[in-house]
PDB file of C-alpha atoms in Angstrom:
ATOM      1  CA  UNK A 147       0.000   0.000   0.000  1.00 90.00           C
ATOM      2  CA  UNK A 148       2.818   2.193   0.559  1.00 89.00           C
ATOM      3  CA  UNK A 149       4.610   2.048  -2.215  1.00 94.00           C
ATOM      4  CA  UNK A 150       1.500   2.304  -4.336  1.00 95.00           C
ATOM      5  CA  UNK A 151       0.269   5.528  -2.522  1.00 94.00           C
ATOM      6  CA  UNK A 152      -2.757   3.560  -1.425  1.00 91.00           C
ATOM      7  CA  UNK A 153      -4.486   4.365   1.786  1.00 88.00           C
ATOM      8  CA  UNK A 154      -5.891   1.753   3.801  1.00 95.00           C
ATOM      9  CA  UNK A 155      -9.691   1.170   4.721  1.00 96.00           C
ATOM     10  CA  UNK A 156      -8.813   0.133   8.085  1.00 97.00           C
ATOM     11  CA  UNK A 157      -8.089  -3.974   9.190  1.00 98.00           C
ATOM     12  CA  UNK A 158     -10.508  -6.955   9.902  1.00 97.00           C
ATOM     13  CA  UNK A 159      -9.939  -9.096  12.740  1.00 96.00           C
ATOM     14  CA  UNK A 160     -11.034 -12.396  10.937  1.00 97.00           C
ATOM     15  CA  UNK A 161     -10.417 -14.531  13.948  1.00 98.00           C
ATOM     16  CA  UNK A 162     -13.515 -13.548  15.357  1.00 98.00           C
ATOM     17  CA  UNK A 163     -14.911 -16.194  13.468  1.00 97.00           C
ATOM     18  CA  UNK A 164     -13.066 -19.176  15.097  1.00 97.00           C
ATOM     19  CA  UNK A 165     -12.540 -17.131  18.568  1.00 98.00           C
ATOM     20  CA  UNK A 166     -15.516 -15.224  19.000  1.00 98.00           C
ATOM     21  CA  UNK A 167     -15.418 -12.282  21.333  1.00 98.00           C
ATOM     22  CA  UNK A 168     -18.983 -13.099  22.421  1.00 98.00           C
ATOM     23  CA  UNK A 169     -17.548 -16.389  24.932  1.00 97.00           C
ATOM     24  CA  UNK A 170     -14.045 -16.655  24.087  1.00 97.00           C
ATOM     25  CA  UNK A 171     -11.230 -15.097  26.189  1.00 96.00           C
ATOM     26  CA  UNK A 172      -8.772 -15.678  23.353  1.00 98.00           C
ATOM     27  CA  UNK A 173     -10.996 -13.453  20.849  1.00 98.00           C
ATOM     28  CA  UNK A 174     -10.568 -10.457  23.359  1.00 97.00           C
ATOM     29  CA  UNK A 175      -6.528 -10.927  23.522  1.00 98.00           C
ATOM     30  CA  UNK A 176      -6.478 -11.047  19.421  1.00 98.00           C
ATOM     31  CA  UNK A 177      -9.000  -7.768  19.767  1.00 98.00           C
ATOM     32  CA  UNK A 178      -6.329  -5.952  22.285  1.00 98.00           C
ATOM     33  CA  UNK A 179      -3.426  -7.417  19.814  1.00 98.00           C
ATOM     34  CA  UNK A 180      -5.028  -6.226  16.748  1.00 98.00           C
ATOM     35  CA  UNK A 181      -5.679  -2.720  18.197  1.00 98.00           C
ATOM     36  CA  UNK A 182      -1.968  -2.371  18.122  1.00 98.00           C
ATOM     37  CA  UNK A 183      -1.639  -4.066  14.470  1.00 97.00           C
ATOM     38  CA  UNK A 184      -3.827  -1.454  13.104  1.00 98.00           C
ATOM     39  CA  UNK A 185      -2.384   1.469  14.841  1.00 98.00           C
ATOM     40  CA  UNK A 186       1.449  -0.274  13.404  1.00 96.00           C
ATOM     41  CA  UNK A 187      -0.831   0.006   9.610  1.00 95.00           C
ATOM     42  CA  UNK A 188      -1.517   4.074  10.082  1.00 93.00           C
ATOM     43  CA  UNK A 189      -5.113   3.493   9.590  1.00 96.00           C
ATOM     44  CA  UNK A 190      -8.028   4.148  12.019  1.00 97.00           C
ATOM     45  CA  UNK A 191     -10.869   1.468  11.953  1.00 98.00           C
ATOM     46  CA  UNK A 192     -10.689  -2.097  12.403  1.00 98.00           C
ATOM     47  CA  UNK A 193     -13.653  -4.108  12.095  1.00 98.00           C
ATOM     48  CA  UNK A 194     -14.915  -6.572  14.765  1.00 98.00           C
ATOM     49  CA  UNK A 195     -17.002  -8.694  13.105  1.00 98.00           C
ATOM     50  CA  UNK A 196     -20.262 -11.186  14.774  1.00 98.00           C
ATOM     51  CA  UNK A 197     -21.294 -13.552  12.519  1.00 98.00           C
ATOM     52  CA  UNK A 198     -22.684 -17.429  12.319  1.00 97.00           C
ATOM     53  CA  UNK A 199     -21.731 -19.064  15.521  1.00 97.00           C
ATOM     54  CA  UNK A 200     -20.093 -15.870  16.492  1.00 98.00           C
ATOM     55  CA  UNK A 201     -23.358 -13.738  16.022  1.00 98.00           C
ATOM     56  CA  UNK A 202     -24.762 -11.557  19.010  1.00 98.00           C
ATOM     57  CA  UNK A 203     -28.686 -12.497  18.575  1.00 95.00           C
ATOM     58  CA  UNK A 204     -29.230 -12.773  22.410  1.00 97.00           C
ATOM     59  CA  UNK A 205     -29.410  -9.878  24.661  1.00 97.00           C
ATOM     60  CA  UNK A 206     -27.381 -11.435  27.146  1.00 97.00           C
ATOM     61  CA  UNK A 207     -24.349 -11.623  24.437  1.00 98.00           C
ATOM     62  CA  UNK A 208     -24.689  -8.455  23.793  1.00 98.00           C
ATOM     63  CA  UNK A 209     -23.907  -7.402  27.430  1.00 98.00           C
ATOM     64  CA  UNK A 210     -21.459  -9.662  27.946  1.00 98.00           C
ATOM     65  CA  UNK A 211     -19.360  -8.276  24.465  1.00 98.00           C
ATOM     66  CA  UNK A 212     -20.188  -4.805  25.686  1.00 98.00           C
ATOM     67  CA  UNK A 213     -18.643  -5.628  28.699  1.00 98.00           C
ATOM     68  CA  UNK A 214     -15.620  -6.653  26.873  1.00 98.00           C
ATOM     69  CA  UNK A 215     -15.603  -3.857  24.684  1.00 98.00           C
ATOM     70  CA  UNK A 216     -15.984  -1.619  27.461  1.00 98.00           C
ATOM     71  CA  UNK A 217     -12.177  -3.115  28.882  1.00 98.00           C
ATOM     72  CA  UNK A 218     -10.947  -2.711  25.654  1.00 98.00           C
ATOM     73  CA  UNK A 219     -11.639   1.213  24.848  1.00 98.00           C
ATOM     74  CA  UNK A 220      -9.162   2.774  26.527  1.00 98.00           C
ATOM     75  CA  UNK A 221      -6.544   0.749  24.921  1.00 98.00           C
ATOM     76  CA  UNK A 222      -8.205   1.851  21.438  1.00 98.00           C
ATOM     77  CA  UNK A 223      -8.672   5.532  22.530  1.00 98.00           C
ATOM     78  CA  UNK A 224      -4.828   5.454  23.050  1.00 98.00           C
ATOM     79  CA  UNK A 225      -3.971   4.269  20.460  1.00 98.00           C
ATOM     80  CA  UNK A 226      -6.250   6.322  18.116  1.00 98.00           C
ATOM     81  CA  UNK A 227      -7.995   3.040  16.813  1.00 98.00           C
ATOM     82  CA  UNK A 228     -11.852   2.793  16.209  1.00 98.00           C
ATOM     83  CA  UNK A 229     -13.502  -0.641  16.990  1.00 98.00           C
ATOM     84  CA  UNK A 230     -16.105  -1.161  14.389  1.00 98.00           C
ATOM     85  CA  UNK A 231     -18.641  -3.271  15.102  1.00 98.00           C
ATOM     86  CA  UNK A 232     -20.437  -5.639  11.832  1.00 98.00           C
ATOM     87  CA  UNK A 233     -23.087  -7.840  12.719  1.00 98.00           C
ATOM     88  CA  UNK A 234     -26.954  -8.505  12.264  1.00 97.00           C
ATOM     89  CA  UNK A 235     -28.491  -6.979  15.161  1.00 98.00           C
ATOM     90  CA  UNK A 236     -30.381  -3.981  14.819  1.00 98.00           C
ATOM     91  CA  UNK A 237     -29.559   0.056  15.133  1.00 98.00           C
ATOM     92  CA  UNK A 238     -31.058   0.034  18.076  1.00 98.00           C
ATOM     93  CA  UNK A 239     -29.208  -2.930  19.598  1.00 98.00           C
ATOM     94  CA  UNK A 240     -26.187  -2.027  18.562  1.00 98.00           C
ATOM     95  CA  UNK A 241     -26.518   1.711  19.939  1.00 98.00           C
ATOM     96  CA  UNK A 242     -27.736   0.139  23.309  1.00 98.00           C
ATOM     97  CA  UNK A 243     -24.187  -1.512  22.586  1.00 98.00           C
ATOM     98  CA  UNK A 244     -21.991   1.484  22.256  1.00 98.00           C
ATOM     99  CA  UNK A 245     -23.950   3.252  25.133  1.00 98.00           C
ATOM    100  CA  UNK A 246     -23.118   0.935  27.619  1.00 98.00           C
ATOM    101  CA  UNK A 247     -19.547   1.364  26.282  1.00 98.00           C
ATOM    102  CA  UNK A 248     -19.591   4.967  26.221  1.00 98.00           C
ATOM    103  CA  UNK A 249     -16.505   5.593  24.176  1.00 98.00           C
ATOM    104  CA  UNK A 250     -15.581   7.187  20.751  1.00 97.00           C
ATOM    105  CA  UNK A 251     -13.538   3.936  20.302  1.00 98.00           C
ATOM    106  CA  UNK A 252     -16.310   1.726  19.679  1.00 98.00           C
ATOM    107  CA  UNK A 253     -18.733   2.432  16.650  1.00 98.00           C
ATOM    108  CA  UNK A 254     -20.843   0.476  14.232  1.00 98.00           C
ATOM    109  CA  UNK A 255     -19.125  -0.820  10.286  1.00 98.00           C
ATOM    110  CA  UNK A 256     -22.618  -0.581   8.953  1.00 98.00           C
ATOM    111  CA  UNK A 257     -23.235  -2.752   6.159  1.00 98.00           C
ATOM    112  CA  UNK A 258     -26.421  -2.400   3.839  1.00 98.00           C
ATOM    113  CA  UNK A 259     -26.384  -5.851   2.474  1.00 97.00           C
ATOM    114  CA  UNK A 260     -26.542  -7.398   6.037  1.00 97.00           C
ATOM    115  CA  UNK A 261     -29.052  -4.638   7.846  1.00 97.00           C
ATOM    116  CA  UNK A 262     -31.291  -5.872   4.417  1.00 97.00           C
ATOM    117  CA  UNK A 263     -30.826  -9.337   4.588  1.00 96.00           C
ATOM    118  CA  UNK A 264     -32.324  -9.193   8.609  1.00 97.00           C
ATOM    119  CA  UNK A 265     -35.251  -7.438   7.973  1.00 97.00           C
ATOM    120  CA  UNK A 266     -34.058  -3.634   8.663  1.00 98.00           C
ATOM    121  CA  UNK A 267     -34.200  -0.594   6.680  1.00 98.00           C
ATOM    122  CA  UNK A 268     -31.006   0.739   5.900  1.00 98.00           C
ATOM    123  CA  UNK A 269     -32.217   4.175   5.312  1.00 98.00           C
ATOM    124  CA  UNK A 270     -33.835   4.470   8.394  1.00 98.00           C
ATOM    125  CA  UNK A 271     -31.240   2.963  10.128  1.00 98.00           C
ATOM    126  CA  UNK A 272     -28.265   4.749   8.693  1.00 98.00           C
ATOM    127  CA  UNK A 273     -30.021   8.572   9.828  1.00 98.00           C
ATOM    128  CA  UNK A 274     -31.028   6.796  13.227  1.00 97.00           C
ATOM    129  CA  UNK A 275     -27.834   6.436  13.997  1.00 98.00           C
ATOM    130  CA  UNK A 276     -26.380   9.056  12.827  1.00 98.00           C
ATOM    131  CA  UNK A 277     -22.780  10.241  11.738  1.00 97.00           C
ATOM    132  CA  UNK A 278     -21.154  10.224  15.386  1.00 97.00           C
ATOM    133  CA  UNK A 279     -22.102   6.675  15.761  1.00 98.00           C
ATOM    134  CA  UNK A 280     -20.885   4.653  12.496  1.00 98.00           C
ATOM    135  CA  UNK A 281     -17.222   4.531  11.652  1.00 98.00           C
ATOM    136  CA  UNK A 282     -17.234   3.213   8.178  1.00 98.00           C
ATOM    137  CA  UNK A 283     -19.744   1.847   5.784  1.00 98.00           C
ATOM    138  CA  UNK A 284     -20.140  -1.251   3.603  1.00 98.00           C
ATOM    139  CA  UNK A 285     -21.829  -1.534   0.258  1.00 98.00           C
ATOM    140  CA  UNK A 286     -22.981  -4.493  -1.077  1.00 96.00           C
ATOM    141  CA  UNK A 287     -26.183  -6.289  -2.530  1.00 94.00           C
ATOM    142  CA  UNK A 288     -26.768  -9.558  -4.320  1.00 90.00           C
ATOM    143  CA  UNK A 289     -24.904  -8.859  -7.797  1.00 93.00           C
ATOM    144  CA  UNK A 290     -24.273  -5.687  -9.200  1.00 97.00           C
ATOM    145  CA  UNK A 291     -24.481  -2.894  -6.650  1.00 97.00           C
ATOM    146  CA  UNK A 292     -28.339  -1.489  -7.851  1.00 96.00           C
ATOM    147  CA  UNK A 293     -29.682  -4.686  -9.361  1.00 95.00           C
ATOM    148  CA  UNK A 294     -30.631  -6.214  -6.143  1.00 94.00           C
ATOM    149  CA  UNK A 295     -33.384  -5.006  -3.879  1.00 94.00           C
ATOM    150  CA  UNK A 296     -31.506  -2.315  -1.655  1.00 97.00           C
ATOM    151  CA  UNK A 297     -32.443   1.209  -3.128  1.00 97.00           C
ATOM    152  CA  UNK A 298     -28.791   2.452  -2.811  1.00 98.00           C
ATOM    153  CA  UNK A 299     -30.095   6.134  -4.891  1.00 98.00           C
ATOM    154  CA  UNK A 300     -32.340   6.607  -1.492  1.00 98.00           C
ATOM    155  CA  UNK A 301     -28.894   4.734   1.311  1.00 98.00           C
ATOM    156  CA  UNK A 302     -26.231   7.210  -0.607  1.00 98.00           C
ATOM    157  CA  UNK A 303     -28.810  10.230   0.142  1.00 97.00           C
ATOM    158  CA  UNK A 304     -29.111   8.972   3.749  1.00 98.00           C
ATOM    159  CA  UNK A 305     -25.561   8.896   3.997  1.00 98.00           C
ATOM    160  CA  UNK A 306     -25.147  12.321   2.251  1.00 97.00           C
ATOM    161  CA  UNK A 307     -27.587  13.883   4.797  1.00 97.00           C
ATOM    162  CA  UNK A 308     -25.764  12.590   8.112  1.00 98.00           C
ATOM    163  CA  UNK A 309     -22.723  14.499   7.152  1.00 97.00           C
ATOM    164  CA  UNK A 310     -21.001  11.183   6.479  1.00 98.00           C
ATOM    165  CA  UNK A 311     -17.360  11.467   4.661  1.00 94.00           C
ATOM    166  CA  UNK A 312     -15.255   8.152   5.439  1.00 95.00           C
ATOM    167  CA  UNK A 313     -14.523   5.421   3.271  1.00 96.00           C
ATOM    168  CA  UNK A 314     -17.482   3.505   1.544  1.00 97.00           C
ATOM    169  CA  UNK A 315     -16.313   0.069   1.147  1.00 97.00           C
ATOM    170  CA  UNK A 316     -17.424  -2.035  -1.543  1.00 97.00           C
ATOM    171  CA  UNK A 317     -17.913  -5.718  -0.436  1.00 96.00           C
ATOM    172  CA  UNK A 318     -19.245  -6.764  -3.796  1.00 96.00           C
ATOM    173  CA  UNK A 319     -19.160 -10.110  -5.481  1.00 94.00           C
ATOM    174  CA  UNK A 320     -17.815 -10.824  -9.837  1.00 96.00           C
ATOM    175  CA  UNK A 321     -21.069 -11.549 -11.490  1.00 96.00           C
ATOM    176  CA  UNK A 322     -18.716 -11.654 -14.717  1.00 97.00           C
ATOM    177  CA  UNK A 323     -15.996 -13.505 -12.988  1.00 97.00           C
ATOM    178  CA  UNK A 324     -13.662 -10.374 -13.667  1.00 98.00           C
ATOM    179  CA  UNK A 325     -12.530  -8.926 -10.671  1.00 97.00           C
ATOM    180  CA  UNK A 326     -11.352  -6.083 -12.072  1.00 97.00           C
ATOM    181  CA  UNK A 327     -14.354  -5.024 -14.384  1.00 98.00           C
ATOM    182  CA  UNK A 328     -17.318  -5.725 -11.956  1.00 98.00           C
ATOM    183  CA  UNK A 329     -15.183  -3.654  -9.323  1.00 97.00           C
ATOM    184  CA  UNK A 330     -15.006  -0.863 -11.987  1.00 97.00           C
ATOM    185  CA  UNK A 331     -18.812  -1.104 -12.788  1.00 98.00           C
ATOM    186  CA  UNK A 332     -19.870  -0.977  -9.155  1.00 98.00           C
ATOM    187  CA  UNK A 333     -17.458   1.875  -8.825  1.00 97.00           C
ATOM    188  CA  UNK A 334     -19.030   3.906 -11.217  1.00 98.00           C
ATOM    189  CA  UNK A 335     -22.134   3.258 -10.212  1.00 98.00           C
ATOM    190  CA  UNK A 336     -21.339   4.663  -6.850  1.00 98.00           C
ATOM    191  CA  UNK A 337     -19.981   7.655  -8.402  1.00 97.00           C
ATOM    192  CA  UNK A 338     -22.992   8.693 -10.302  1.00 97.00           C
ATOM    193  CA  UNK A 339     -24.871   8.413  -7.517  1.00 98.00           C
ATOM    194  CA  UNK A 340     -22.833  10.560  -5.277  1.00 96.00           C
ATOM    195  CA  UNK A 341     -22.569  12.812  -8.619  1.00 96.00           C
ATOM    196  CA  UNK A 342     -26.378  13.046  -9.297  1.00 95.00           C
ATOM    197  CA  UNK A 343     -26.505  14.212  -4.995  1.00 95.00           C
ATOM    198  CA  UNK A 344     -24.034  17.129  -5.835  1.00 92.00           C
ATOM    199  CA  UNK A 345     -25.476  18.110  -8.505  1.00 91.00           C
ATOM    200  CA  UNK A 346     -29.553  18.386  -6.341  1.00 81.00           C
TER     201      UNK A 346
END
């Protein structure tokens, strides 16, 4: 990335899916060792993700991550690192989340395709919560970003109008089977849109 001039997105702790934070004391130590990892990278967010066995569904997981997360803020507030929470739980479940944390260390990844996928509305969702409490946002539907059933025109004006201006990541799949050409096509997609809102 450096010597390409390329900045980076932030990290993933993938781990999470064998040692999930949610009941393993080994998924906290990789969390504490990846805060320092990501801080080593120059970049800001790294995303905790909660899915399949790992997945936070029950209320009592949720208290007993926050509680984790909560010993694990200061560390990231040191070190400048954001904790970015992906999952399947609702807005509302994941601000009762960062509330009980109560630090600017600890934020929701939002991601479209997943908030769709569970039954929530990402447009509602995205100005519920608000610029102060998501860190970075994924894009992604089934296919070609705008084929599927996620209005992204109406998302990228809910993002727009919460004053959001990180990175939009683009966890899309190849329809085509070229990498390189479905990224391009989703890219530009993205751009118009984001065009067609300067331009109102």
């Amino acid at each position: 990335a450096k010597k390409h001039n390329i900045a980076l997105a932030g990290t993933c702790l993938d781990i999470l899916h064998v040692n999930y934070l949610k009941n393993d004391k080994l998924g906290q130590k990789w969390v504490a060792d990846g805060i320092q990892v990501t801080k080593a990278l120059r970049t800001r967010v790294m995303l905790v993700p909660f899915f399949g066995k790992g997945a936070i569904t029950a209320r009592e997981e949720q208290d007993y991550v926050a509680g984790v997360l909560k010993e694990l803020a200061p560390e990231a507030e040191k070190a400048g690192v954001i904790l970015g929470l992906e999952n399947t739980i609702s807005a509302e479940d994941n601000a009762r989340i960062l509330d009980r944390v109560n630090s600017k260390a600890v934020r929701v990844y939002y991601d479209v395709g997943n908030s769709t996928n569970n039954g929530f509305d990402p447009v509602k969702e995205i100005r519920w919560l608000g610029k102060a409490r998501i860190c970075q946002i994924h894009l992604k539907d089934r296919g070609y970003l705008g084929e599927g059933k996620i209005d992204f025109p109406a998302v990228m004006k809910a993002i727009d109008e919460i004053g959001y201006s990180g990175h939009l990541v683009l966890e899309t799949s190849s329809p085509s089977g070229s990498v390189e050409n479905d990224m391009k096509r989703n890219l530009a997609y993205v751009r118009t849109l984001i065009a067609n809102i300067r331009k109102s």
